[in-house]
Coordinates of C-alpha atoms and ligand atoms in Angstrom, one line a residue:
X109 CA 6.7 -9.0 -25.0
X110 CA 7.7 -5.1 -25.8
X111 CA 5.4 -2.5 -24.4
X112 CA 4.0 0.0 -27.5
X113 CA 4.7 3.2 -26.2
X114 CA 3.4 4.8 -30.1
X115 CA -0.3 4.8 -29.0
X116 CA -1.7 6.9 -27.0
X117 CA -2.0 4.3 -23.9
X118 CA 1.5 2.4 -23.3
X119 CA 0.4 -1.3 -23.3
X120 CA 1.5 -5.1 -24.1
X121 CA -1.8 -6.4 -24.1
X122 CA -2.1 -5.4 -27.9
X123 CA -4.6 -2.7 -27.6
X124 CA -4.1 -1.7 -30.9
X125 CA -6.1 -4.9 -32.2
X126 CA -9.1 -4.2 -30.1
X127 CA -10.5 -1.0 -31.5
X128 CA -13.7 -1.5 -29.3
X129 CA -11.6 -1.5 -26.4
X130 CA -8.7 1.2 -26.8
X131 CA -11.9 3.4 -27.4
X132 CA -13.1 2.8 -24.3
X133 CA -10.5 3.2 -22.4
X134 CA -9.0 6.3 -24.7
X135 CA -12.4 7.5 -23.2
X136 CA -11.7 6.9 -19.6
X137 CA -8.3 8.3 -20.3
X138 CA -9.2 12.2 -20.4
X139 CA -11.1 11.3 -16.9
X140 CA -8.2 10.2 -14.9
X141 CA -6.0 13.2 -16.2
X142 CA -8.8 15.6 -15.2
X143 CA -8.7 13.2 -11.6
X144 CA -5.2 13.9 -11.3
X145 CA -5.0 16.9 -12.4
X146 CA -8.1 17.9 -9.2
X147 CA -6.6 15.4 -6.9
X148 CA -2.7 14.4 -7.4
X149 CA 0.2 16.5 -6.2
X150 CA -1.3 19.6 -8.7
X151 CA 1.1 22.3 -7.3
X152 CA 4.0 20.2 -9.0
X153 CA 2.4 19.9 -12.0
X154 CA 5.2 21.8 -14.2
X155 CA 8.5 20.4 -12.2
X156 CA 10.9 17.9 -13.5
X157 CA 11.0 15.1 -11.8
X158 CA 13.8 11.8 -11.8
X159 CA 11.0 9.6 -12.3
X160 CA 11.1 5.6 -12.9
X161 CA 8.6 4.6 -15.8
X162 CA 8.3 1.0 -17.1
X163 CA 9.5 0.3 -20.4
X164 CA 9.3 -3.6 -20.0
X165 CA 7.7 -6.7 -17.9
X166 CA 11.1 -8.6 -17.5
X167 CA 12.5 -8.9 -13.8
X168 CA 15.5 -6.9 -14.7
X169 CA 15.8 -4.1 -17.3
X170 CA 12.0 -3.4 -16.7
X171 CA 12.4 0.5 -16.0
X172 CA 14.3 3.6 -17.0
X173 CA 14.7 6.7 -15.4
X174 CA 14.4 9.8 -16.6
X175 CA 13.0 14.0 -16.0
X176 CA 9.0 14.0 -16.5
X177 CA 6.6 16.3 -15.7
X178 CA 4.0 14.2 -13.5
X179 CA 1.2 15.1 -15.8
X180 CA 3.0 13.5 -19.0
X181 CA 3.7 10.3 -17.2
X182 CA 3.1 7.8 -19.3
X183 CA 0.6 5.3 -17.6
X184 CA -0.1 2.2 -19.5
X185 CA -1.4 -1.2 -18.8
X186 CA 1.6 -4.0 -18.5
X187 CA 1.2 -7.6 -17.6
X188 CA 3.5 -10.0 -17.0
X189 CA 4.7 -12.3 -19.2
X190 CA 2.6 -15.9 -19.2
X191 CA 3.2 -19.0 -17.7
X192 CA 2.9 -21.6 -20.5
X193 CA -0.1 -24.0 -19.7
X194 CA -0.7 -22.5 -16.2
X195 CA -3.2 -24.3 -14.4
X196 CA -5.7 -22.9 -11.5
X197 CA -3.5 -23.5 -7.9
X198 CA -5.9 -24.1 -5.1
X199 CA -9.3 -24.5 -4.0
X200 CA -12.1 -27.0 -5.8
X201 CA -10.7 -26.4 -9.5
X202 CA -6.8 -27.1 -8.4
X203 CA -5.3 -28.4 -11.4
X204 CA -7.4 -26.9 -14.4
X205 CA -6.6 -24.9 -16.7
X206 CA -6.3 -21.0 -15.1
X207 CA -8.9 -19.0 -16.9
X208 CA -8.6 -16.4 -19.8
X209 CA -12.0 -15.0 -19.5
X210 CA -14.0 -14.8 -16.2
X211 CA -16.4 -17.3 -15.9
X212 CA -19.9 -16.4 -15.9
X213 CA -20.8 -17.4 -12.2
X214 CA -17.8 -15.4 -11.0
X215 CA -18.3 -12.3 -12.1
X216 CA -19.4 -10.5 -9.2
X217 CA -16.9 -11.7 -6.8
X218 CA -13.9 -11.1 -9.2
X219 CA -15.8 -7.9 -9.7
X220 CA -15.7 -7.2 -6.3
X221 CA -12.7 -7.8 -5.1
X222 CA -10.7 -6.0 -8.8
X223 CA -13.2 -2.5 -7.8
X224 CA -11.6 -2.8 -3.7
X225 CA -8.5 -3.4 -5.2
X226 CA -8.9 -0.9 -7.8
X227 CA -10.5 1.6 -4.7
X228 CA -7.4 1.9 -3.2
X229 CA -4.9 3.0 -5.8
X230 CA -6.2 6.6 -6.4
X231 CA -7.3 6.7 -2.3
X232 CA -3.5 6.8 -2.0
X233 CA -2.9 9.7 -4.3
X234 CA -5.4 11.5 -3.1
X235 CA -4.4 10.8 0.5
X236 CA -1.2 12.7 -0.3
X237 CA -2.1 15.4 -2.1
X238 CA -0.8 17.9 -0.3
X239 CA 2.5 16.3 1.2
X240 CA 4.9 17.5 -1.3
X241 CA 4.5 21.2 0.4
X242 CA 6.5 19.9 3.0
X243 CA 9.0 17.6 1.8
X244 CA 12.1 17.1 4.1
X245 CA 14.3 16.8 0.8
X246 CA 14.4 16.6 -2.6
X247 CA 15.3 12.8 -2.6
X248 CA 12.0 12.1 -0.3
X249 CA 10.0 14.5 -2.6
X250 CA 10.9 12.5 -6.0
X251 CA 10.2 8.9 -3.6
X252 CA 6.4 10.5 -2.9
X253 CA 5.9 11.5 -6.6
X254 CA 7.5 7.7 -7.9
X255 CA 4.9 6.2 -5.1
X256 CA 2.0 8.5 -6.7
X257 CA 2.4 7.8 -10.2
X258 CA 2.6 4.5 -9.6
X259 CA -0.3 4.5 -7.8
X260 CA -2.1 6.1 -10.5
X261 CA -0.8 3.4 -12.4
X262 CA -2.0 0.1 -10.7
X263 CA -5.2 2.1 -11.2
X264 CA -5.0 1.2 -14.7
X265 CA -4.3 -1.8 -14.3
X266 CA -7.6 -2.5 -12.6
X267 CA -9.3 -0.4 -15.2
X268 CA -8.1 -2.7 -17.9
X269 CA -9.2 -5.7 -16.4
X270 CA -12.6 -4.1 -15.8
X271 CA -12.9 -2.7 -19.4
X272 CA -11.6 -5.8 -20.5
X273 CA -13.7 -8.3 -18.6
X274 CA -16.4 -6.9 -17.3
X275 CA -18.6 -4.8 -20.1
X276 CA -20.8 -2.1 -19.0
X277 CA -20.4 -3.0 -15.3
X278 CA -16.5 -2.6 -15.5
X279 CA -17.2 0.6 -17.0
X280 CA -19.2 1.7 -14.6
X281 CA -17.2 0.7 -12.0
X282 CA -14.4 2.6 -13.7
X283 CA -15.9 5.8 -13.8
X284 CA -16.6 5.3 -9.9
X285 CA -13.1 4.8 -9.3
X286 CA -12.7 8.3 -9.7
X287 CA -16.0 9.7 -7.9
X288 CA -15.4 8.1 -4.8
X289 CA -12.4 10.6 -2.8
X290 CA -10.9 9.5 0.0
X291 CA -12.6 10.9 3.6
X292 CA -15.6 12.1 1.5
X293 CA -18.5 12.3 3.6
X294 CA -20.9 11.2 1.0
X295 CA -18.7 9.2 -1.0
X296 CA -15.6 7.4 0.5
X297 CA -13.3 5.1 -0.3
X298 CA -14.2 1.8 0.1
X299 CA -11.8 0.3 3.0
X300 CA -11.2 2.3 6.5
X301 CA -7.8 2.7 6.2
X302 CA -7.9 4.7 2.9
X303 CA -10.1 7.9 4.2
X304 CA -7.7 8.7 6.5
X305 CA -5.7 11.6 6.4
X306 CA -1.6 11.7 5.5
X307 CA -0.8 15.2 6.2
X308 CA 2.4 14.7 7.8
X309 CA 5.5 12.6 6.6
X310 CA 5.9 10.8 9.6
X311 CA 2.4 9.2 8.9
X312 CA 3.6 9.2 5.1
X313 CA 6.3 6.5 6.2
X314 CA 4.0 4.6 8.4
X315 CA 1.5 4.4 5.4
X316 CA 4.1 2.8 2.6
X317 CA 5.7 0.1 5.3
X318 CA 2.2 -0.9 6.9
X319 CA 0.1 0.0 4.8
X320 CA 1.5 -0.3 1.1
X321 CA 2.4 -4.2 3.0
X322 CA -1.2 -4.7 3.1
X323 CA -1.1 -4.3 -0.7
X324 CA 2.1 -7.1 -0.9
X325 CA 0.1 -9.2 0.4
X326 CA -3.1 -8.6 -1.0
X327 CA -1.5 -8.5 -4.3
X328 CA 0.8 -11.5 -3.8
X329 CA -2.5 -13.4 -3.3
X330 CA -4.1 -12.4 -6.5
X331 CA -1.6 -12.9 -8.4
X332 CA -2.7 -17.2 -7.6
X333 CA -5.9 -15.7 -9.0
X334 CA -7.3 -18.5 -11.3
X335 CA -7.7 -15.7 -13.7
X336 CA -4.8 -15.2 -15.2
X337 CA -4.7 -11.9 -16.4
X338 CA -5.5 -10.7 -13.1
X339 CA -2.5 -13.3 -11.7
X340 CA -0.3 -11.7 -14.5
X341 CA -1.7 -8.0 -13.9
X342 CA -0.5 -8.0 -10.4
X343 CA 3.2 -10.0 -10.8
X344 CA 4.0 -7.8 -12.4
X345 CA 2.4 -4.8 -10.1
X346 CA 4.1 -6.2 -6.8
X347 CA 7.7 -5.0 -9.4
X348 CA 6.9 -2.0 -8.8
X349 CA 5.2 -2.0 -5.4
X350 CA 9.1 -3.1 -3.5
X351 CA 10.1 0.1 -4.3
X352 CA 7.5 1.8 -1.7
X353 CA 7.5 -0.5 1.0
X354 CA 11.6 0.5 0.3
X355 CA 10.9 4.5 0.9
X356 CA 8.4 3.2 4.1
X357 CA 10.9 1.3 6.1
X358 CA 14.1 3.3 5.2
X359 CA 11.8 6.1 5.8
X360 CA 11.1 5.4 9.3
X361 CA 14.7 4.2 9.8
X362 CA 16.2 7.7 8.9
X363 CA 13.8 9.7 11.1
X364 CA 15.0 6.7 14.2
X365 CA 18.4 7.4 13.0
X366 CA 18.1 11.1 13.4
X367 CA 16.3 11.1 17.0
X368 CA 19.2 8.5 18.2
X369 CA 21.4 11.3 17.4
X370 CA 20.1 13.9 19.3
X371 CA 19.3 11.9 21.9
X372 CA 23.2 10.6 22.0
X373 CA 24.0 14.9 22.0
X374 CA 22.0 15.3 25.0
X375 CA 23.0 12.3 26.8
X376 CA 19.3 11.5 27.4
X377 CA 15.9 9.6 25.8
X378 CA 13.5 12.3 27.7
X379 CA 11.0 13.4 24.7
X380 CA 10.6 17.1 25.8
X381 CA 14.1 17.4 25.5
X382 CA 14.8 15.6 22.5
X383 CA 11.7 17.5 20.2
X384 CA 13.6 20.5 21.8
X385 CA 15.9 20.2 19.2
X386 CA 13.5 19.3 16.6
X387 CA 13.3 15.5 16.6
X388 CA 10.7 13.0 17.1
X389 CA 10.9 10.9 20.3
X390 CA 10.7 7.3 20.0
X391 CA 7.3 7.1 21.8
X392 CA 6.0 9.1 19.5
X393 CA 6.9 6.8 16.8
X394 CA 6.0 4.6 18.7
X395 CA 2.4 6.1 19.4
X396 CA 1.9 6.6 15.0
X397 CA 2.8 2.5 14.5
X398 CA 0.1 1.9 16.8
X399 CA -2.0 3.7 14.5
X400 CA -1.1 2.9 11.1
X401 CA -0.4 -0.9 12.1
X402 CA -3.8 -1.7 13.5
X403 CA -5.4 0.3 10.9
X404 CA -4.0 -2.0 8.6
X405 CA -4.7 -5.1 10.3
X406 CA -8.4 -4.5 9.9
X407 CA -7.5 -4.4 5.9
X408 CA -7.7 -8.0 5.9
X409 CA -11.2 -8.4 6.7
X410 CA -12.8 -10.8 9.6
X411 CA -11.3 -13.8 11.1
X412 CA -13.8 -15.6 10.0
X413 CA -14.8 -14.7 6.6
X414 CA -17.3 -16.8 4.0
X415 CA -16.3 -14.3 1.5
X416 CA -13.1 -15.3 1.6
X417 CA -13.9 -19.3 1.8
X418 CA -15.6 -18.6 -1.2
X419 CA -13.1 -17.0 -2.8
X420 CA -10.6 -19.8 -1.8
X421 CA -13.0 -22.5 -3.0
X422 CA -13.8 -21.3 -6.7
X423 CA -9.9 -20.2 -7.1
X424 CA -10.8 -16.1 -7.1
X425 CA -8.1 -15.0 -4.6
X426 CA -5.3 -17.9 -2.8
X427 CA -2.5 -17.5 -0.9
X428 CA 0.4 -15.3 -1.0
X429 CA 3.2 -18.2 -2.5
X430 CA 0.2 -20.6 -2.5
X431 CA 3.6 -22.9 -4.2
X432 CA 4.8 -23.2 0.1
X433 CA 1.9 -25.5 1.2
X434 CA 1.3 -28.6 0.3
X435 CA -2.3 -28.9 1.0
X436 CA -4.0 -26.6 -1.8
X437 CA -8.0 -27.8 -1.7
X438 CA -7.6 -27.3 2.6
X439 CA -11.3 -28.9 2.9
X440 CA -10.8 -30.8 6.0
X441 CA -8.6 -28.5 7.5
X442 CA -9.1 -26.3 10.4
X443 CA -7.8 -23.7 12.2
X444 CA -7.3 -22.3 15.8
X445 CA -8.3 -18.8 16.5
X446 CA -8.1 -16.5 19.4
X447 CA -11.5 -14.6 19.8
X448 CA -13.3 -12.5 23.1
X449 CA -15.5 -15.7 23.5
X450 CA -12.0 -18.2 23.5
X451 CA -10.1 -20.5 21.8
X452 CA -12.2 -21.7 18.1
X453 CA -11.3 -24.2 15.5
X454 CA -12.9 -23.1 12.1
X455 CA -12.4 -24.3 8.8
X456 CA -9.4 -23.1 7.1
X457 CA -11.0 -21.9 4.1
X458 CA -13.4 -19.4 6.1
X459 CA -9.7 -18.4 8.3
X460 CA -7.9 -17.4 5.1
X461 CA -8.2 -13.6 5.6
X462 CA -6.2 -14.3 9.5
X463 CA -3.8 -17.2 7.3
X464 CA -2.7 -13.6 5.1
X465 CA -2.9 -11.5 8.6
X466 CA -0.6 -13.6 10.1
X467 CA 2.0 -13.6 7.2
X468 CA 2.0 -9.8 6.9
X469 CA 2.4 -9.6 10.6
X470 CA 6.1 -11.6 10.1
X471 CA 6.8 -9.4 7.2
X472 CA 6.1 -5.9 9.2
X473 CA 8.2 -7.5 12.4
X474 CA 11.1 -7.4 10.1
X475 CA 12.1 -3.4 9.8
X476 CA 10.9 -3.2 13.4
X477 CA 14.0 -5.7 14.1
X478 CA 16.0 -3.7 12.4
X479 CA 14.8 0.1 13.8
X480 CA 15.0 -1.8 17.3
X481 CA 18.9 -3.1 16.0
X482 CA 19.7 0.7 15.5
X483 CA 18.5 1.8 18.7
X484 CA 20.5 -0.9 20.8
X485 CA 23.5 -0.3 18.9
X486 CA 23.1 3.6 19.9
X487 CA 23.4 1.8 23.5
X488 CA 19.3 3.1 24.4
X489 CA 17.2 0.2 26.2
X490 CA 13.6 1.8 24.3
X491 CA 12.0 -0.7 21.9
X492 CA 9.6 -0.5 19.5
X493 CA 6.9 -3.3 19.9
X494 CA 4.1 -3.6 17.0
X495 CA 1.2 -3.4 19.6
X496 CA -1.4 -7.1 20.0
X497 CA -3.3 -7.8 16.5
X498 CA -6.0 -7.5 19.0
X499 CA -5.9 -3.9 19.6
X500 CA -7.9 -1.0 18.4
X501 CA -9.7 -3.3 16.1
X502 CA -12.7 -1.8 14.1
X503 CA -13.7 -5.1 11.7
X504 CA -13.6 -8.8 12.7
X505 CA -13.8 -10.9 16.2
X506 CA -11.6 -8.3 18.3
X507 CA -14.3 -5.0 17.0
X508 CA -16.0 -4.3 19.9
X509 CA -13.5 -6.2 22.6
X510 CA -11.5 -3.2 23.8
X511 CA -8.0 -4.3 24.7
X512 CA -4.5 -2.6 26.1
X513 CA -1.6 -2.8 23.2
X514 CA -0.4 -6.0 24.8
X515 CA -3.9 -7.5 24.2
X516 CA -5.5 -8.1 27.4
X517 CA -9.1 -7.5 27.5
X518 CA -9.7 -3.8 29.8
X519 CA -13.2 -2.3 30.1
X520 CA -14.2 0.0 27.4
X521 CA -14.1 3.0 29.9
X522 CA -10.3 2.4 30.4
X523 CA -9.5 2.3 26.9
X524 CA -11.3 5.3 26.1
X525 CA -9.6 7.1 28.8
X526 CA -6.3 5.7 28.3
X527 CA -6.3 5.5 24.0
X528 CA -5.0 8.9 23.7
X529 CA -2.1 7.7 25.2
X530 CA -1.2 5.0 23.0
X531 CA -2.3 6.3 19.3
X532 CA -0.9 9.9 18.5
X533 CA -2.4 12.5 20.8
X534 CA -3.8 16.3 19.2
X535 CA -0.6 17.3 21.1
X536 CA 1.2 14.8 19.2
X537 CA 0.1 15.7 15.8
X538 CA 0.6 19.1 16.6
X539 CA 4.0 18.9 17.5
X540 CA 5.1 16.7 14.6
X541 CA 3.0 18.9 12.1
X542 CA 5.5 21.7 13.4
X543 CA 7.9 20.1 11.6
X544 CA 7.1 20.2 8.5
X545 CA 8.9 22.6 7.0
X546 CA 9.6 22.2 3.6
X547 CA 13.6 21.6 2.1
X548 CA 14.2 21.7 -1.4
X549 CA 17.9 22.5 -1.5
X550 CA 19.5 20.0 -2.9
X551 CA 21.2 16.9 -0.9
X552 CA 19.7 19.1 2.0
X553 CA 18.0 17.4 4.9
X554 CA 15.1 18.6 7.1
X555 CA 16.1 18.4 10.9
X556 CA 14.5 15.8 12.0
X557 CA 15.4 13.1 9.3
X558 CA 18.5 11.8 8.5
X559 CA 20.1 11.5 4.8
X560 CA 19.7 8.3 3.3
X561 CA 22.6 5.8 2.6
X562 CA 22.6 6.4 -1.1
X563 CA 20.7 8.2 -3.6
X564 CA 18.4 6.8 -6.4
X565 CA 19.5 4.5 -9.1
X566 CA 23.4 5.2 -8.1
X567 CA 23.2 9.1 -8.1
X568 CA 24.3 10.8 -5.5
X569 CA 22.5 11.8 -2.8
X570 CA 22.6 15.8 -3.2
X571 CA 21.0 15.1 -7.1
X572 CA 18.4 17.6 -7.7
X573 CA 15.8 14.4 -8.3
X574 CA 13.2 17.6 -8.6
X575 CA 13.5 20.6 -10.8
X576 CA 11.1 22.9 -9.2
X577 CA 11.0 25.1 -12.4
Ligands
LIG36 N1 -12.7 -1.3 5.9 O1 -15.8 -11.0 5.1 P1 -15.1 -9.8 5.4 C1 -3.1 -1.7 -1.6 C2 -15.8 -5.1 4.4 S1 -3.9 -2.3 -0.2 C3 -13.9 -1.3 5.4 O2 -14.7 -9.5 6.7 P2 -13.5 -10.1 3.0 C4 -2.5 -0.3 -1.5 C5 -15.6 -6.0 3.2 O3 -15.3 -5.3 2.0 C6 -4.6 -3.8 -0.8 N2 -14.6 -2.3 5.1 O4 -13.8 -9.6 4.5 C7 -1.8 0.0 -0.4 C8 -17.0 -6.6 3.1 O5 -17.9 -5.7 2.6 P3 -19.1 -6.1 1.5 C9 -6.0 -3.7 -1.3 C10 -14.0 -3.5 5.2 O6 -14.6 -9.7 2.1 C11 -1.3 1.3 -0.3 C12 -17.4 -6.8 4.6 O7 -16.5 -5.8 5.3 N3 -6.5 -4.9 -1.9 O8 -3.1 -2.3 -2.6 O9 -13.1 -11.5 3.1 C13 -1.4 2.2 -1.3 C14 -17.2 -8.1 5.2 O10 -15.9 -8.5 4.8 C15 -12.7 -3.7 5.7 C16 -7.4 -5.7 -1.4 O11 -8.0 -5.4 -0.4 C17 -12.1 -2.5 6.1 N4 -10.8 -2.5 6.6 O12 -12.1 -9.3 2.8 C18 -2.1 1.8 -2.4 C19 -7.7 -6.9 -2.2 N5 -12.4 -5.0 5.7 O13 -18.3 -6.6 0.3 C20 -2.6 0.5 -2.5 C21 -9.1 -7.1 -2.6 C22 -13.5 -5.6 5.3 O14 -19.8 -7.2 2.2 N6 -10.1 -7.1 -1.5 N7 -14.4 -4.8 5.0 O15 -19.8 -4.8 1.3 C23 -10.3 -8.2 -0.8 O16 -9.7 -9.3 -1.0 C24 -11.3 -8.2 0.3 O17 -12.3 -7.4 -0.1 C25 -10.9 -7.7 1.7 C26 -12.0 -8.0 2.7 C27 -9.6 -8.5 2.1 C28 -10.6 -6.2 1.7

């Protein structure tokens, strides 16, 4: 399947024998340029940049690389290829065929779920709209614009299937994609974790490993969807998503790198001393996983969720590699949760949202391994610890149960009083916020990052990935 790039939307869905459609969505075109255009990174609108576009769905080949002004990228609408005869993986219609249209009684959950996924794509963008005034380098400036127009392209993807499956709703859904902005007061984003702010790079990193994980996940679990051009819509999305989870955790590796370094110069881990010379302290990093990880958490939804039993049951959303279990209708089984009141068994189906939680917590303890390898071998006893699922929880079971990072249950004066401490301070932010200065000689570093191992898509390093113009 070759993606048309001669129409005016790049797609292999064969737009071009849809008139009805490619209208529509020529019409909703203009709209997200304008959105961009208000809410992207706007003061880079006329600089080159080494950007990655697709060009096909395969696993290898699927992109090229190339100098594009952000505001000619060329978004389009590419799913994966099909599986022959696919049939529907889990819950009570395992083993039917998977679904080309949506089915009329499951319109407003697929709905649903397609608008929070959609919700999120543009939150991102807008999120880190001003970062690019402070890059640390050219090589991290290129990485946030590739993360951004990608973004902006998952968006379509959700449009599409919205347009395409959905009628009038999907295109009013559509259009509110791009009136809700992310920390309006009137209109927000639909999930917590995309109204807050990125205004530093630090948090930037954080974001795109914890954050853009969420999104693995998420995505790795619609794409069991019984409907299979959602399932095929986000394969082929979660190609392109590696890449920022990539820039999150070498991200945060680089700044760990760069702190170990200073602290080796001074022969010491004391964190006056080492932002003295213009590096973040390992608490502090510490301090901004705290955040970002338990903000994440809560982008799984509740424990215990009927919205996601239901989902299970009528095959809307399974499990990421739903393939790995060998129990796919899991109608008898049950599962043990931890809550404030003690140990529960629930049903599995109503514990799916904690069965993805858990999974995504595995995956995140991986670059933490690592970070915590780097610091060891630098001969420093500090670790890094992703703080108890428990804490600093705002949706499900653990919401109003203050807790420690460790998880034990304190009294909700104590954690007020002692929070500050353990998610980044005003002192904190301000100190890290001095920082951001902004490097754009090329191969250059900011101070408190160091370079990467290798450049993008074997260039070297020092490549001037953006042409400033
Ligand atoms: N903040 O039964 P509940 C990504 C709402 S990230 C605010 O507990 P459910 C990306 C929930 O919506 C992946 N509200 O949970 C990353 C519901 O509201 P309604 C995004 C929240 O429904 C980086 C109510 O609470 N994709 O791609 O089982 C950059 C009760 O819900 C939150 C998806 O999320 C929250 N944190 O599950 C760019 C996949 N959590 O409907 C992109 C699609 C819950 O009663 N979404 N609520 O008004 C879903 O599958 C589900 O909607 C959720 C919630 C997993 C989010």
């Amino acid at each position: 399947m070759t993606i048309d790039y001669t129409t005016k939307i790049p797609n292999n869905v064969n737009l071009a024998n849809d008139r009805t459609l490619q209208r529509a969505l020529e019409h909703w075109q203009p709209r997200f340029l304008d959105w961009w255009r208000e809410m992207g990174p706007n003061a880079f609108s006329s600089a080159d940049v080494y950007l990655r576009t697709a060009t096909g769905v395969d696993a290898q080949g699927w992109a090229t690389y190339g100098e594009v002004k952000m505001p000619d990228y060329r978004w389009g609408i590419f799913l994966a290829e099909p599986v022959p005869e696919r049939t529907i993986g889990f819950g009570d219609n395992f083993g039917q065929p998977a679904w080309q249209q949506v089915p009329g009684e499951l319109r407003s959950q697929f709905r649903r779920i397609i608008v929070t996924q959609g919700d999120t794509e543009p939150a991102s963008v807008e999120q880190q709209h001003l970062l690019g005034l402070t890059c640390p380098s050219l090589y991290d400036l290129r990485n946030l614009f590739q993360v951004n127009v990608e973004e902006g392209r998952h968006l379509w993807a959700m449009v599409y299937l919205l347009h395409a499956y959905f009628g009038r709703d999907g295109r009013e859904e559509a259009e509110e994609l791009l009136a809700r902005h992310s920390g309006d007061a009137d209109k927000p984003r639909i999930l917590g974790t995309f109204n807050e702010p990125i205004s530093d790079w630090l948090s930037f990193f954080m974001f795109t490993y914890f954050t853009d994980r969420d999104g693995k996940f998420q995505l790795k679990s619609l794409a069991e969807s019984g409907l299979d051009p959602l399932a095929r819509t986000c394969r082929f999305m979660l190609t392109e998503e590696a890449h920022h989870m990539f820039v999150g955790e070498t991200g945060i590796g680089r700044i760990v790198k760069r702190t170990l370094e200073v602290m080796k110069e001074l022969g010491s881990d004391d964190p006056e001393s080492v932002r003295r010379q213009g590096a973040i302290d390992l608490p502090t990093i510490q301090r901004y996983m705290n955040f970002w990880f338990t903000s994440s958490l809560d982008l799984f939804g509740s424990e215990v969720s009927s919205n996601a039993a239901t989902s299970f049951a009528n095959g809307v959303k399974g499990r990421p590699d739903e393939g790995q279990y060998q129990d796919h209708l899991c109608k008898e089984a049950v599962y043990e949760l931890e809550t404030p009141q003690g140990r529960e068994s629930v049903s599995l189906r109503n514990a799916m949202n904690e069965v993805l939680r858990n999974a995504y917590i595995k995956d995140c303890e991986i670059g933490v391994k690592r970070w915590n390898m780097q610091i060891s071998r630098a001969g420093f006893d500090f670790q890094l610890k992703l703080p108890s699922p428990r804490f600093r929880r705002a949706i499900g079971a653990w919401a109003n149960s203050p807790t420690d990072p460790q998880g034990k249950v304190i009294s909700l004066e104590e954690f007020g009083s002692k929070l500050p401490g353990w998610i980044p301070s005003e002192s904190d932010r301000v100190f890290v916020t001095s920082l951001m200065q902004r490097v754009v000689e090329p191969g250059k570093m900011a101070g408190w990052i160091a370079p990467p191992d290798r450049g993008i898509n074997n260039l070297p390093v020092d490549y001037e990935y953006v042409k400033l113009n």
